[in-house]
CSV table of N, CA and C in Angstrom, one decimal:
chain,number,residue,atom,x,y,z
A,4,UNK,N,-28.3,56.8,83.7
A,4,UNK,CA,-28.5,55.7,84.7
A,4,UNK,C,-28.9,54.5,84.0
A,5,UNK,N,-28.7,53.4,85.2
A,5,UNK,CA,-29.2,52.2,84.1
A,5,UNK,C,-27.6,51.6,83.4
A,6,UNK,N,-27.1,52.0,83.1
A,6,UNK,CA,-25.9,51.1,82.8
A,6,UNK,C,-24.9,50.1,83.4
A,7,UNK,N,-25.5,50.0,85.2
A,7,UNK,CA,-24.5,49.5,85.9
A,7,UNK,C,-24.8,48.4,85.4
A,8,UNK,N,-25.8,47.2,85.7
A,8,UNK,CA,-25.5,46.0,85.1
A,8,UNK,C,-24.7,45.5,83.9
A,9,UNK,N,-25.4,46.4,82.6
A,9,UNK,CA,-24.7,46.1,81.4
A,9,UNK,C,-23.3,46.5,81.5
A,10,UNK,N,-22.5,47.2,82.1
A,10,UNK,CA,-20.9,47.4,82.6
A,10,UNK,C,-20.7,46.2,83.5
A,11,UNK,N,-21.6,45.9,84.2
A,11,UNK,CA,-21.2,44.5,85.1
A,11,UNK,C,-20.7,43.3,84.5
A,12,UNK,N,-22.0,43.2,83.4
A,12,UNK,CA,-21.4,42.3,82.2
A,12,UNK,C,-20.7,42.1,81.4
A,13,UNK,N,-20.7,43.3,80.8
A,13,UNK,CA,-19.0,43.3,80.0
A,13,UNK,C,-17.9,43.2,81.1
A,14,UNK,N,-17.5,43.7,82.0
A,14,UNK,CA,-16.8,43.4,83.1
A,14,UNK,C,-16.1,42.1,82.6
A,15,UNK,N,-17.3,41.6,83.6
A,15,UNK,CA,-17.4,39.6,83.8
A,15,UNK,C,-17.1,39.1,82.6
A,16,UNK,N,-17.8,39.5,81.5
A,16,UNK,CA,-17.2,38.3,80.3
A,16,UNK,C,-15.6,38.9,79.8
A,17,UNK,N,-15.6,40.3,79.5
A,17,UNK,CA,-14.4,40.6,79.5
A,17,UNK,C,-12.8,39.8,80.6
A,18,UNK,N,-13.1,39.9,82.0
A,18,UNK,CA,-12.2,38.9,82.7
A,18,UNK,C,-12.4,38.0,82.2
A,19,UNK,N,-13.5,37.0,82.0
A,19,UNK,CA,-13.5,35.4,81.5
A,19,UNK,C,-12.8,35.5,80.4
A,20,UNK,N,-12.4,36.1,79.2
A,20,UNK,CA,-11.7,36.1,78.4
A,20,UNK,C,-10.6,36.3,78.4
A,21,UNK,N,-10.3,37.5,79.3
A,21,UNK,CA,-8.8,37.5,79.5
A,21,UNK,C,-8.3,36.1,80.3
A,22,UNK,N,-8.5,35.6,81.4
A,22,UNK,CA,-8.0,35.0,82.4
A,22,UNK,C,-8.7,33.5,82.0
A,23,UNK,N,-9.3,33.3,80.8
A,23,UNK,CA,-9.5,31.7,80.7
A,23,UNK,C,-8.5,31.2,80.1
A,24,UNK,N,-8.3,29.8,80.2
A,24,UNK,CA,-7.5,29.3,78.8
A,24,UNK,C,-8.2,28.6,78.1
A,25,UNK,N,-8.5,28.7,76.8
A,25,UNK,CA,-9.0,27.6,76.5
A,25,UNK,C,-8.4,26.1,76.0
A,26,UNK,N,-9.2,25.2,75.7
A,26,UNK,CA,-8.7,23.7,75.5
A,26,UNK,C,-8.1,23.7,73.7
A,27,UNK,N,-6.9,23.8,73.9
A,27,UNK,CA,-6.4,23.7,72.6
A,27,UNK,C,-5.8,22.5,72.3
A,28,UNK,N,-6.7,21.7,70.8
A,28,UNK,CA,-6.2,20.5,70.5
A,28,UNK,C,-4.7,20.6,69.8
A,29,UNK,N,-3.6,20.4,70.5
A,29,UNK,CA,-2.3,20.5,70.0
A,29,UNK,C,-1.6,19.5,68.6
A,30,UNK,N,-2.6,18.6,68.8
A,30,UNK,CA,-2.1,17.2,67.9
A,30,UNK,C,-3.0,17.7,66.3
A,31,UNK,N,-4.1,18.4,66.6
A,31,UNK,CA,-4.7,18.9,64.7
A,31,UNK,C,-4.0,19.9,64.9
A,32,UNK,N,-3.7,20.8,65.6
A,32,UNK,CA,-2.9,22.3,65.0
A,32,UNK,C,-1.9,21.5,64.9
A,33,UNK,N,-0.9,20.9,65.2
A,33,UNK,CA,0.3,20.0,64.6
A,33,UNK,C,0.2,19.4,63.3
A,34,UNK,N,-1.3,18.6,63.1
A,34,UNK,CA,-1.4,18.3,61.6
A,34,UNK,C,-1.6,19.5,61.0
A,35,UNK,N,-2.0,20.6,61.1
A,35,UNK,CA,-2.6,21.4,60.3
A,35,UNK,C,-1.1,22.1,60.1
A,36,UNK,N,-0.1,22.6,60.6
A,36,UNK,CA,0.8,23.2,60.8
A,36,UNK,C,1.5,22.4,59.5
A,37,UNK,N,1.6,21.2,59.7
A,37,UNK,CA,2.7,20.4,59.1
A,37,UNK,C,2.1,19.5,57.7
A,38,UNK,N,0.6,19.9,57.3
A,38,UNK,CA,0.2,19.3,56.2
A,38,UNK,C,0.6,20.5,54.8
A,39,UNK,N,1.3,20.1,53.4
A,39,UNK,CA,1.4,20.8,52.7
A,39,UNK,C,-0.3,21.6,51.9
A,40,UNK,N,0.1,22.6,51.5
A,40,UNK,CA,-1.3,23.1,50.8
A,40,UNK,C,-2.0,22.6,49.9
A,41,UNK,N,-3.1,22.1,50.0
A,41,UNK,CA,-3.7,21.4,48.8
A,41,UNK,C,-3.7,21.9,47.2
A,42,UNK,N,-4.0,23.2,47.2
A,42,UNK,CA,-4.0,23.7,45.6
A,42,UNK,C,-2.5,24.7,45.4
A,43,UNK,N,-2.4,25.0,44.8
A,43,UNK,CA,-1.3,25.4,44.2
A,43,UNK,C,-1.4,27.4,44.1
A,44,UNK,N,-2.9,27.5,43.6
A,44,UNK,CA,-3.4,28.5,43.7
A,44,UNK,C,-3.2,29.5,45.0
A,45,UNK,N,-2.4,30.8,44.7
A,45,UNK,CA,-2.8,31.6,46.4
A,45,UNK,C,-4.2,32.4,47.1
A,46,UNK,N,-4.1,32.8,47.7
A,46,UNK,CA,-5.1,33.1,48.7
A,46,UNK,C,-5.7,34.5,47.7
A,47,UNK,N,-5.4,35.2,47.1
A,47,UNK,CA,-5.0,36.3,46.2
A,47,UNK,C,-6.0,36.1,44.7
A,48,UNK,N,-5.5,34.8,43.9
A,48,UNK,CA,-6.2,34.3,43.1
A,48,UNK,C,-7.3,34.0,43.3
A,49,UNK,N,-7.9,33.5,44.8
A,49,UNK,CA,-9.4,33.6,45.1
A,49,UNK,C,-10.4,34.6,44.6
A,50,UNK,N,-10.3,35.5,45.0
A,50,UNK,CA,-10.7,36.4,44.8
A,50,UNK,C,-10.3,37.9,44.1
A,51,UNK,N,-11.5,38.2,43.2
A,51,UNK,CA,-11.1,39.0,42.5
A,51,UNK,C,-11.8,41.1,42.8
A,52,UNK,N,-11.0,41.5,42.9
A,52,UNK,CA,-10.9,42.8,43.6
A,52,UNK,C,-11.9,44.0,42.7
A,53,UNK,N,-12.7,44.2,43.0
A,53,UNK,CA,-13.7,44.9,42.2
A,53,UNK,C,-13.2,46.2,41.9
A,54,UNK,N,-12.6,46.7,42.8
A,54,UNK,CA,-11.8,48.3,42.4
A,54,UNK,C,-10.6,48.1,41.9
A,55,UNK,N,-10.0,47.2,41.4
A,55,UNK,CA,-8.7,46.9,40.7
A,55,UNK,C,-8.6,47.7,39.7
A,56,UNK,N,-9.5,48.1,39.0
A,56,UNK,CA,-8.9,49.2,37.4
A,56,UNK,C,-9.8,50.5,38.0
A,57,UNK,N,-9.7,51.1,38.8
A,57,UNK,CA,-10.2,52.2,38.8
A,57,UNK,C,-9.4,53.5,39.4
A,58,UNK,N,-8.3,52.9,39.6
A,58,UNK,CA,-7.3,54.2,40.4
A,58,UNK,C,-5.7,53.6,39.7
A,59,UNK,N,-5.3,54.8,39.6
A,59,UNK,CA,-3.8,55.1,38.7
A,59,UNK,C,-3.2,54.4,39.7
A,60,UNK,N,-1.9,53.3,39.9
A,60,UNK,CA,-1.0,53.2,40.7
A,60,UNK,C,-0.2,54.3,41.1
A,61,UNK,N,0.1,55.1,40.4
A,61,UNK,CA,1.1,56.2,40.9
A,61,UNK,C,0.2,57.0,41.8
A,62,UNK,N,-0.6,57.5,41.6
A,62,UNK,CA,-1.1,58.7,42.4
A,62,UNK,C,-2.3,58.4,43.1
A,63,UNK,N,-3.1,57.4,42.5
A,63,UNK,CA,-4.1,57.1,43.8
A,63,UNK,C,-5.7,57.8,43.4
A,64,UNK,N,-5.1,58.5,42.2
A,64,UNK,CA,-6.9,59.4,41.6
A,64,UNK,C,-7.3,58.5,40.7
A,65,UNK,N,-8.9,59.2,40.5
A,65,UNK,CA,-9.2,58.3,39.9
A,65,UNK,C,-9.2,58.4,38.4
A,66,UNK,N,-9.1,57.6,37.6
A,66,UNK,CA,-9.0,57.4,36.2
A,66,UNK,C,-10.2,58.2,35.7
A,67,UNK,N,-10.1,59.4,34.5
A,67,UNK,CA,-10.5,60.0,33.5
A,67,UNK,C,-11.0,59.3,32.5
């Protein structure tokens, strides 16, 4: 017992999110859409993957 409210609430905000629309600035997602990428670099070369040398490509165990 004791749950009806907190179910009431997710309810409520759950509808408000389905059935809102929000205010979308059309004219910067247009700029943003249509500006070329500043670095050259990809998303990939950001960051560097800490488990990268610890499993064989073929099989997926781990290195001996």
């Amino acid at each position: 017992m004791g749950r009806g409210r907190a179910k009431a609430k997710q309810t409520k905000v759950a509808r408000e999110l389905k059935y809102s629309s929000p205010n979308t600035d059309l004219d910067a997602l247009q700029r943003e859409l249509s500006s070329s990428p500043s670095s050259t670099s990809t998303d990939d070369d950001e960051y560097e993957d800490e488990y990268s040398g610890r499993y064989d490509e073929d099989d997926w165990a781990p290195r001996r």
